[in-house]
mmCIF file of C-alpha atoms in Angstrom:
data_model
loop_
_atom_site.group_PDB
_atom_site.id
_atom_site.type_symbol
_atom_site.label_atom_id
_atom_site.label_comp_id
_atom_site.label_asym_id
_atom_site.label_seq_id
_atom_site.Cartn_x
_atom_site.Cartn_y
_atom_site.Cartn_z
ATOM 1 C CA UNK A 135 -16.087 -68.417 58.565
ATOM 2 C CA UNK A 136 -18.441 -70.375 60.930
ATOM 3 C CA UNK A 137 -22.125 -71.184 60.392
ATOM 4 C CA UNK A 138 -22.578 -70.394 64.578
ATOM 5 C CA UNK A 139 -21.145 -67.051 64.073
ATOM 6 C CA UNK A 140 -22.841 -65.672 60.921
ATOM 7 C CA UNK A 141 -25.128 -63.698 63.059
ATOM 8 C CA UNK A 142 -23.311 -60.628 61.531
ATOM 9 C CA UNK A 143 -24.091 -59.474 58.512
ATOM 10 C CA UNK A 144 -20.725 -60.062 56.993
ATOM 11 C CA UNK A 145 -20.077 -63.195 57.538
ATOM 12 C CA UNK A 146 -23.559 -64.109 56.190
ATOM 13 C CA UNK A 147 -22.995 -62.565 53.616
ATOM 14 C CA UNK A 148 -19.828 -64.383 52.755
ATOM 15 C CA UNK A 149 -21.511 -67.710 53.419
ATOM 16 C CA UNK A 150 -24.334 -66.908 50.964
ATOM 17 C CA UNK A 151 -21.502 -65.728 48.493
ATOM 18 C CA UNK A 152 -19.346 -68.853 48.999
ATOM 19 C CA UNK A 153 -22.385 -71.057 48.973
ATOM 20 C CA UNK A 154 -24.296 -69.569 46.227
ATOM 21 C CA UNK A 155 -21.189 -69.453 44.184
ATOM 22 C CA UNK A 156 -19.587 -72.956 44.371
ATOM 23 C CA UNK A 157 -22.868 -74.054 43.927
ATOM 24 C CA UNK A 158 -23.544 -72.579 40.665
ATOM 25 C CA UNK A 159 -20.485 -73.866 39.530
ATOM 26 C CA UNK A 160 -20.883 -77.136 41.210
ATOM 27 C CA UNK A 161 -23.801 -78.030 39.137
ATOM 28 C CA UNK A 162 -22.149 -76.857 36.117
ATOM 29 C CA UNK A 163 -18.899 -78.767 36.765
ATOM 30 C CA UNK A 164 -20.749 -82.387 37.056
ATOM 31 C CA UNK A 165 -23.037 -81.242 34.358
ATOM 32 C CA UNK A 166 -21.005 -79.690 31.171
ATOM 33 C CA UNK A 167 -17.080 -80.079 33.044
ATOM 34 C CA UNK A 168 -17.212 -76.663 32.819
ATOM 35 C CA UNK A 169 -17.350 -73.211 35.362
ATOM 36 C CA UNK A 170 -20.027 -71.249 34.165
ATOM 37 C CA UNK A 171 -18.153 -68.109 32.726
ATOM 38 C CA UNK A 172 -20.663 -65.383 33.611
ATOM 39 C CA UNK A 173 -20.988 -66.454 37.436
ATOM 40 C CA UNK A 174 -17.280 -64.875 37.789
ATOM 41 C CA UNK A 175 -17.895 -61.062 37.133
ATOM 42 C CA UNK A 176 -21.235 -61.309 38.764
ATOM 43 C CA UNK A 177 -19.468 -62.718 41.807
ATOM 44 C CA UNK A 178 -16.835 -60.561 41.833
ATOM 45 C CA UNK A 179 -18.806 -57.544 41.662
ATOM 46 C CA UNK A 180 -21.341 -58.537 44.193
ATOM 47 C CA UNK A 181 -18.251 -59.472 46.365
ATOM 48 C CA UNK A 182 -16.609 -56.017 46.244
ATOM 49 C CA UNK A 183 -20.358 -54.492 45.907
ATOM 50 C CA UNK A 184 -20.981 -55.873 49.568
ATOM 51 C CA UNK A 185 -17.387 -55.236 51.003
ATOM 52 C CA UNK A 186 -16.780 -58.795 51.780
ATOM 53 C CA UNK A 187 -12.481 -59.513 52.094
ATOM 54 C CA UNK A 188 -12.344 -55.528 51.927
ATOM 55 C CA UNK A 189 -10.266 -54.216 54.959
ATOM 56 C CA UNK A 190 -7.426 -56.970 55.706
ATOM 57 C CA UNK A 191 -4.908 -54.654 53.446
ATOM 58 C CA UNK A 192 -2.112 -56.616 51.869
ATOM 59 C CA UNK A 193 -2.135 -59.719 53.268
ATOM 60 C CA UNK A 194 -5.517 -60.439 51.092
ATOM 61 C CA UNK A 195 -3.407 -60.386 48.177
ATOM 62 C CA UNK A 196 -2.129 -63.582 49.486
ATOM 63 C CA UNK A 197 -5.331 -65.439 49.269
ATOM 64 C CA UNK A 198 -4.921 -65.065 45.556
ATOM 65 C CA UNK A 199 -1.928 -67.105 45.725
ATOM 66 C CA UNK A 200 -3.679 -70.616 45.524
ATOM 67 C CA UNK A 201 -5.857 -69.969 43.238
ATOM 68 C CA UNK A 202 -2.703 -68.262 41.080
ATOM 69 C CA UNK A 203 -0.568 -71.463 41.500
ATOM 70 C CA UNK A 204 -3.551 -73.487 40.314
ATOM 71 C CA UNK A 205 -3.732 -71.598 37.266
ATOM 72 C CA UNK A 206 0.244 -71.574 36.911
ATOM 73 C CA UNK A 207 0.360 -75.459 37.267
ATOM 74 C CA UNK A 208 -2.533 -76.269 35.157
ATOM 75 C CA UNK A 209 -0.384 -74.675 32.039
ATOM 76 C CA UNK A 210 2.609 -76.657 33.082
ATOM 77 C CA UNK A 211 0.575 -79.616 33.242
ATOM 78 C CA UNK A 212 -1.024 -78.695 29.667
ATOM 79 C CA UNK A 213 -4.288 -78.680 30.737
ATOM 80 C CA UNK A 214 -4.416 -81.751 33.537
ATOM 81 C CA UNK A 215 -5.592 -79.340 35.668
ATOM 82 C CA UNK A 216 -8.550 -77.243 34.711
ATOM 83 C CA UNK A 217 -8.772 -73.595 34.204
ATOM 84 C CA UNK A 218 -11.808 -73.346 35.962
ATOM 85 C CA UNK A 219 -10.567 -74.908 38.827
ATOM 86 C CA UNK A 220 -7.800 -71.693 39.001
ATOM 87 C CA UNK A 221 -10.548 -69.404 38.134
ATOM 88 C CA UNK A 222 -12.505 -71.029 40.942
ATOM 89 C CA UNK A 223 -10.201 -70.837 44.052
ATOM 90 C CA UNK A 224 -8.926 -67.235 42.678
ATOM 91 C CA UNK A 225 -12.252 -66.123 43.110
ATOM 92 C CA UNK A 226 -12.322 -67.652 46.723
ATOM 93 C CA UNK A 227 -9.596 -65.243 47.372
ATOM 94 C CA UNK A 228 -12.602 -62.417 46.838
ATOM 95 C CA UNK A 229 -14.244 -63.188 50.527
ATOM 96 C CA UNK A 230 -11.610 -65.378 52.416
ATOM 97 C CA UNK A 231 -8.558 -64.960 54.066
ATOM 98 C CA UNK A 232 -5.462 -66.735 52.943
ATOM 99 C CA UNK A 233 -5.826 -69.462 55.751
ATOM 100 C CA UNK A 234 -9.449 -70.348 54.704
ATOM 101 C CA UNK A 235 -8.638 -70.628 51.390
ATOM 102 C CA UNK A 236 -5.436 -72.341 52.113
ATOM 103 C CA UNK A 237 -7.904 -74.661 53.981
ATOM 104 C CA UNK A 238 -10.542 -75.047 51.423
ATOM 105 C CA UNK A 239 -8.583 -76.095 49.059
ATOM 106 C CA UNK A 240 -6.504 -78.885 50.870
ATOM 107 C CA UNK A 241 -9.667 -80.207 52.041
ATOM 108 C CA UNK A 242 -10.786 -79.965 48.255
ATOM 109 C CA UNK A 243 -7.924 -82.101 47.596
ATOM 110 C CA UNK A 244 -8.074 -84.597 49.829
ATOM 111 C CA UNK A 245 -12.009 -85.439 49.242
ATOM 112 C CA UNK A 246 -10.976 -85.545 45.295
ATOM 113 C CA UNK A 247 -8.370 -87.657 46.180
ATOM 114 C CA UNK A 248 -10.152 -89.979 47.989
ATOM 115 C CA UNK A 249 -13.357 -89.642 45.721
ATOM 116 C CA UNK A 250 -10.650 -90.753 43.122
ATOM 117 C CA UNK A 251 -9.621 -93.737 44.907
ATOM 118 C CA UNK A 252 -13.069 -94.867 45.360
ATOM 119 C CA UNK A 253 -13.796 -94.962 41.364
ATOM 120 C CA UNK A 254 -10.325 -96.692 40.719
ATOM 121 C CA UNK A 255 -11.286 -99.186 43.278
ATOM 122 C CA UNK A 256 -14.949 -100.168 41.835
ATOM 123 C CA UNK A 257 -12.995 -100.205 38.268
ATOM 124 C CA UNK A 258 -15.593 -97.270 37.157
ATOM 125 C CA UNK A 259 -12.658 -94.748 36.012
ATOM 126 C CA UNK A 260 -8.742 -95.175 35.321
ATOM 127 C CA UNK A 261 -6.015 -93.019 36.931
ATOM 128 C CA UNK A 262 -5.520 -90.569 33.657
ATOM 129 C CA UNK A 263 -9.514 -89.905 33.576
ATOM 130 C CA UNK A 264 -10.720 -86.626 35.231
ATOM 131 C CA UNK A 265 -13.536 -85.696 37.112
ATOM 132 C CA UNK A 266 -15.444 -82.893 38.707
ATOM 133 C CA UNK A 267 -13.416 -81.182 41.429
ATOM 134 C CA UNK A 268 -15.538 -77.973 42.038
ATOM 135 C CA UNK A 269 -18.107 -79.862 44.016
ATOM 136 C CA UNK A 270 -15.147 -81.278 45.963
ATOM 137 C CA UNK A 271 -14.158 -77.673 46.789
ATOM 138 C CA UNK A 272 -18.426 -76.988 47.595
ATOM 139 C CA UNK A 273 -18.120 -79.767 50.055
ATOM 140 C CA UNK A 274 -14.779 -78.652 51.655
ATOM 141 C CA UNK A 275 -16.388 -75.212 52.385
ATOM 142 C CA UNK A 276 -19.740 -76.699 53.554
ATOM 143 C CA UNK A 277 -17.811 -79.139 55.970
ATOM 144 C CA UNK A 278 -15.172 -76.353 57.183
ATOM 145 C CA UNK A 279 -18.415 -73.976 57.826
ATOM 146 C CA UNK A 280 -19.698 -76.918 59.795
ATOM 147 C CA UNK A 281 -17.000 -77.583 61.720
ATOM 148 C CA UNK A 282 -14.983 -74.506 62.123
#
């Protein structure tokens, strides 16, 4: 998935997908701490509609894995971390390969965890708070488009 190379139609495609989709959410995240609900079956059915992740067999299952582990830990945890956050990189498994989203999603964590560090430094949040961690994942995919 590189910005340079999105001169075919598919990988446009799953840029505009990715983009338009963790932006949506984005928005809603910092907004309501919520995924907006209805985004997910109209992204997965434009996803399939336009063929994007189609064609890589059985190791695509595997790019559901993260997003599965999210959701597994996040009823362990009793909630700490969000179900929209599972929902969110499960869906990423719709258009990338298990690499990118094993990528996405570490550089998700990382920018939360350093966003984090920042508002426990300037005293503006304490360590059991939460925050927004969808726009963290927006930013990893814009930055990993970028770079990539």
């Amino acid at each position: 998935m590189n910005a340079a190379d999105a001169g075919n139609g598919g990988e446009m495609a799953k840029i505009i997908w990715l983009i338009s989709f963790l932006g949506v959410n984005s928005i809603q995240d910092i907004r309501c701490r919520r995924v907006w609900l209805p985004s997910f079956p109209l992204f997965l059915a434009a996803g399939i509609y336009l063929g994007i992740g189609q064609g890589r067999g059985a190791s695509q299952l595997a790019a559901f894995l993260p997003g599965l582990f999210l959701l597994a830990a996040g009823k362990v945890t009793k909630g700490a971390i969000g179900i929209g956050d599972g929902l969110t990189v499960l869906m990423l498994g719709v258009c990338c390969s298990p690499g990118e989203v094993c990528e996405i999603v570490l550089a998700a964590l990382m920018l939360g965890a350093g966003w984090a560090m920042i508002l426990l430094i300037i005293k503006k949040k304490g360590y059991r708070q939460e925050f927004p961690w969808i726009p963290c994942l927006f930013l990893a995919c814009v930055i990993r488009m970028v770079t990539v």
